[in-house]
């Protein structure tokens, strides 16, 4: 199953050093039956994009925590790692597209890495500070999150990740 793991820049650096990605809490997103039912229309490609978008919002939440801990040197870029794994457990109690994986994601299972460009950093930093309020229904905060989500994530081949984080 193709999964989308929310991540951050420091997690990418660790992936380059160790060859594995450790998802926070084992949480990822995928095109699950629940996600398919939540949308009234859309082909598999559009629904996969929805799963990736759920992971991108979760990446904002991770950035919010990092910035809250004073990790201001972390680039304000959403990161989503797409991987293919078989051992996945559905987690509809968390989200329609949420899944749980056990253990780390080996580099060999990674299909692509999606990362914000530098142009998105201001909007992403603002959105990371507002994502919790947006989740609670604050319309001004949702606007800030929407500003970040208006930026498309760039696609990288796994072989390019080392150059990306070193550059």
mmCIF file of C-alpha atoms in Angstrom:
data_model
loop_
_atom_site.group_PDB
_atom_site.id
_atom_site.type_symbol
_atom_site.label_atom_id
_atom_site.label_comp_id
_atom_site.label_asym_id
_atom_site.label_seq_id
_atom_site.Cartn_x
_atom_site.Cartn_y
_atom_site.Cartn_z
ATOM 1 C CA UNK A 1 0.000 0.000 0.000
ATOM 2 C CA UNK A 2 1.252 3.492 -0.809
ATOM 3 C CA UNK A 3 1.475 5.485 2.405
ATOM 4 C CA UNK A 4 2.243 9.143 3.039
ATOM 5 C CA UNK A 5 4.305 9.830 6.138
ATOM 6 C CA UNK A 6 4.254 13.343 7.607
ATOM 7 C CA UNK A 7 7.786 14.473 8.380
ATOM 8 C CA UNK A 8 10.049 17.460 8.948
ATOM 9 C CA UNK A 9 13.436 18.581 7.675
ATOM 10 C CA UNK A 10 15.305 17.090 10.678
ATOM 11 C CA UNK A 11 13.575 13.765 9.983
ATOM 12 C CA UNK A 12 14.891 13.914 6.404
ATOM 13 C CA UNK A 13 18.402 14.547 7.726
ATOM 14 C CA UNK A 14 18.070 11.486 9.952
ATOM 15 C CA UNK A 15 16.824 9.454 6.975
ATOM 16 C CA UNK A 16 19.950 10.413 5.030
ATOM 17 C CA UNK A 17 22.229 9.479 7.965
ATOM 18 C CA UNK A 18 20.550 6.218 8.994
ATOM 19 C CA UNK A 19 18.739 4.997 5.878
ATOM 20 C CA UNK A 20 15.407 4.744 7.720
ATOM 21 C CA UNK A 21 12.522 7.074 8.480
ATOM 22 C CA UNK A 22 10.919 6.825 11.920
ATOM 23 C CA UNK A 23 7.342 8.085 11.672
ATOM 24 C CA UNK A 24 6.137 9.909 14.788
ATOM 25 C CA UNK A 25 3.799 7.507 16.563
ATOM 26 C CA UNK A 26 3.789 5.233 13.515
ATOM 27 C CA UNK A 27 1.196 7.498 11.914
ATOM 28 C CA UNK A 28 0.842 7.832 8.158
ATOM 29 C CA UNK A 29 -1.949 8.401 5.648
ATOM 30 C CA UNK A 30 -3.172 6.353 2.704
ATOM 31 C CA UNK A 31 -6.044 5.831 0.328
ATOM 32 C CA UNK A 32 -8.137 3.797 2.753
ATOM 33 C CA UNK A 33 -11.739 2.608 2.349
ATOM 34 C CA UNK A 34 -12.752 5.315 4.847
ATOM 35 C CA UNK A 35 -11.052 8.032 2.807
ATOM 36 C CA UNK A 36 -12.694 6.735 -0.372
ATOM 37 C CA UNK A 37 -16.116 6.894 1.332
ATOM 38 C CA UNK A 38 -15.470 10.425 2.629
ATOM 39 C CA UNK A 39 -15.223 11.792 -0.917
ATOM 40 C CA UNK A 40 -18.273 11.769 -3.175
ATOM 41 C CA UNK A 41 -16.164 11.670 -6.322
ATOM 42 C CA UNK A 42 -12.608 11.341 -7.501
ATOM 43 C CA UNK A 43 -10.452 8.720 -9.133
ATOM 44 C CA UNK A 44 -7.621 6.924 -7.350
ATOM 45 C CA UNK A 45 -5.082 9.590 -8.315
ATOM 46 C CA UNK A 46 -7.214 12.375 -6.839
ATOM 47 C CA UNK A 47 -7.833 10.365 -3.673
ATOM 48 C CA UNK A 48 -4.118 9.594 -3.312
ATOM 49 C CA UNK A 49 -3.555 13.353 -3.519
ATOM 50 C CA UNK A 50 -6.105 13.799 -0.724
ATOM 51 C CA UNK A 51 -4.129 11.340 1.437
ATOM 52 C CA UNK A 52 -0.924 13.241 0.658
ATOM 53 C CA UNK A 53 -2.698 16.482 1.640
ATOM 54 C CA UNK A 54 -3.728 14.970 4.990
ATOM 55 C CA UNK A 55 -0.071 14.077 5.579
ATOM 56 C CA UNK A 56 1.032 17.597 4.605
ATOM 57 C CA UNK A 57 -1.331 19.067 7.202
ATOM 58 C CA UNK A 58 0.051 16.607 9.772
ATOM 59 C CA UNK A 59 3.547 17.824 8.843
ATOM 60 C CA UNK A 60 2.373 21.326 9.802
ATOM 61 C CA UNK A 61 1.418 19.957 13.218
ATOM 62 C CA UNK A 62 4.905 18.453 13.616
ATOM 63 C CA UNK A 63 6.465 21.787 12.662
ATOM 64 C CA UNK A 64 4.245 23.510 15.196
ATOM 65 C CA UNK A 65 5.708 21.315 17.923
ATOM 66 C CA UNK A 66 9.299 21.849 16.749
ATOM 67 C CA UNK A 67 8.876 25.623 16.615
ATOM 68 C CA UNK A 68 7.136 25.529 20.002
ATOM 69 C CA UNK A 69 10.206 23.799 21.420
ATOM 70 C CA UNK A 70 12.427 26.573 20.117
ATOM 71 C CA UNK A 71 13.722 24.745 17.056
ATOM 72 C CA UNK A 72 13.637 27.924 14.988
ATOM 73 C CA UNK A 73 16.493 26.766 12.758
ATOM 74 C CA UNK A 74 14.265 24.035 11.304
ATOM 75 C CA UNK A 75 13.312 25.028 7.748
ATOM 76 C CA UNK A 76 9.620 25.905 7.635
ATOM 77 C CA UNK A 77 8.788 23.374 4.952
ATOM 78 C CA UNK A 78 6.182 20.657 5.028
ATOM 79 C CA UNK A 79 7.645 17.238 4.245
ATOM 80 C CA UNK A 80 5.752 14.131 3.146
ATOM 81 C CA UNK A 81 7.496 10.847 2.413
ATOM 82 C CA UNK A 82 5.653 8.453 0.090
ATOM 83 C CA UNK A 83 6.498 4.802 0.634
ATOM 84 C CA UNK A 84 5.157 1.379 -0.247
ATOM 85 C CA UNK A 85 4.559 -0.925 2.721
ATOM 86 C CA UNK A 86 2.456 -4.038 3.256
ATOM 87 C CA UNK A 87 2.107 -4.083 7.049
ATOM 88 C CA UNK A 88 -0.385 -1.241 7.578
ATOM 89 C CA UNK A 89 -3.241 -0.995 10.096
ATOM 90 C CA UNK A 90 -6.232 1.248 9.422
ATOM 91 C CA UNK A 91 -6.884 3.952 12.050
ATOM 92 C CA UNK A 92 -10.333 5.427 11.304
ATOM 93 C CA UNK A 93 -10.473 6.620 14.921
ATOM 94 C CA UNK A 94 -7.814 9.209 14.021
ATOM 95 C CA UNK A 95 -8.836 10.218 10.496
ATOM 96 C CA UNK A 96 -10.501 8.724 7.417
ATOM 97 C CA UNK A 97 -7.104 8.284 5.772
ATOM 98 C CA UNK A 98 -4.973 7.527 8.828
ATOM 99 C CA UNK A 99 -2.978 4.327 9.084
ATOM 100 C CA UNK A 100 -0.500 2.971 11.602
ATOM 101 C CA UNK A 101 2.746 1.326 10.651
ATOM 102 C CA UNK A 102 5.084 -0.583 12.910
ATOM 103 C CA UNK A 103 8.745 0.202 12.914
ATOM 104 C CA UNK A 104 10.785 2.396 10.658
ATOM 105 C CA UNK A 105 10.353 2.879 6.926
ATOM 106 C CA UNK A 106 13.443 1.541 5.130
ATOM 107 C CA UNK A 107 14.954 3.748 2.449
ATOM 108 C CA UNK A 108 14.299 1.041 -0.148
ATOM 109 C CA UNK A 109 10.527 1.356 0.421
ATOM 110 C CA UNK A 110 10.471 5.093 -0.278
ATOM 111 C CA UNK A 111 8.924 6.002 -3.628
ATOM 112 C CA UNK A 112 9.180 9.807 -3.443
ATOM 113 C CA UNK A 113 9.676 12.733 -1.109
ATOM 114 C CA UNK A 114 7.448 15.814 -1.300
ATOM 115 C CA UNK A 115 8.768 19.079 0.177
ATOM 116 C CA UNK A 116 7.740 22.721 0.139
ATOM 117 C CA UNK A 117 9.916 25.077 -1.845
ATOM 118 C CA UNK A 118 11.705 28.005 -0.252
ATOM 119 C CA UNK A 119 8.961 30.347 -1.491
ATOM 120 C CA UNK A 120 6.468 28.637 0.843
ATOM 121 C CA UNK A 121 8.483 29.080 4.043
ATOM 122 C CA UNK A 122 6.812 32.264 5.296
ATOM 123 C CA UNK A 123 3.302 30.862 4.750
ATOM 124 C CA UNK A 124 4.268 27.516 6.298
ATOM 125 C CA UNK A 125 5.773 29.149 9.394
ATOM 126 C CA UNK A 126 2.595 31.211 9.876
ATOM 127 C CA UNK A 127 0.401 28.150 9.301
ATOM 128 C CA UNK A 128 2.383 26.032 11.758
ATOM 129 C CA UNK A 129 1.583 28.583 14.425
ATOM 130 C CA UNK A 130 -2.109 28.525 13.523
ATOM 131 C CA UNK A 131 -2.836 24.877 12.708
ATOM 132 C CA UNK A 132 -4.188 23.952 16.157
ATOM 133 C CA UNK A 133 -6.585 26.905 16.162
ATOM 134 C CA UNK A 134 -7.633 26.027 12.614
ATOM 135 C CA UNK A 135 -8.416 22.483 13.723
ATOM 136 C CA UNK A 136 -10.685 23.985 16.383
ATOM 137 C CA UNK A 137 -12.600 26.062 13.838
ATOM 138 C CA UNK A 138 -10.867 29.452 13.980
ATOM 139 C CA UNK A 139 -11.521 30.945 10.524
ATOM 140 C CA UNK A 140 -8.551 33.339 10.630
ATOM 141 C CA UNK A 141 -6.258 30.450 11.497
ATOM 142 C CA UNK A 142 -7.807 28.315 8.744
ATOM 143 C CA UNK A 143 -7.026 31.131 6.300
ATOM 144 C CA UNK A 144 -3.341 31.015 7.329
ATOM 145 C CA UNK A 145 -3.264 27.235 6.923
ATOM 146 C CA UNK A 146 -4.935 27.611 3.538
ATOM 147 C CA UNK A 147 -2.228 30.053 2.477
ATOM 148 C CA UNK A 148 0.384 27.363 3.123
ATOM 149 C CA UNK A 149 -1.712 24.670 1.464
ATOM 150 C CA UNK A 150 -1.944 26.834 -1.657
ATOM 151 C CA UNK A 151 1.746 26.045 -2.211
ATOM 152 C CA UNK A 152 2.325 22.802 -4.071
ATOM 153 C CA UNK A 153 4.873 20.408 -2.665
ATOM 154 C CA UNK A 154 7.838 19.719 -4.931
ATOM 155 C CA UNK A 155 8.524 16.096 -5.866
ATOM 156 C CA UNK A 156 11.918 14.502 -5.293
ATOM 157 C CA UNK A 157 13.232 11.089 -6.167
ATOM 158 C CA UNK A 158 14.607 9.308 -3.077
ATOM 159 C CA UNK A 159 18.100 9.449 -4.597
ATOM 160 C CA UNK A 160 17.919 13.277 -4.460
ATOM 161 C CA UNK A 161 17.157 13.581 -0.731
ATOM 162 C CA UNK A 162 20.794 13.718 0.382
ATOM 163 C CA UNK A 163 21.463 16.621 -2.009
ATOM 164 C CA UNK A 164 18.278 18.334 -0.888
ATOM 165 C CA UNK A 165 19.113 18.365 2.825
ATOM 166 C CA UNK A 166 22.776 19.224 2.290
ATOM 167 C CA UNK A 167 22.034 22.095 -0.104
#
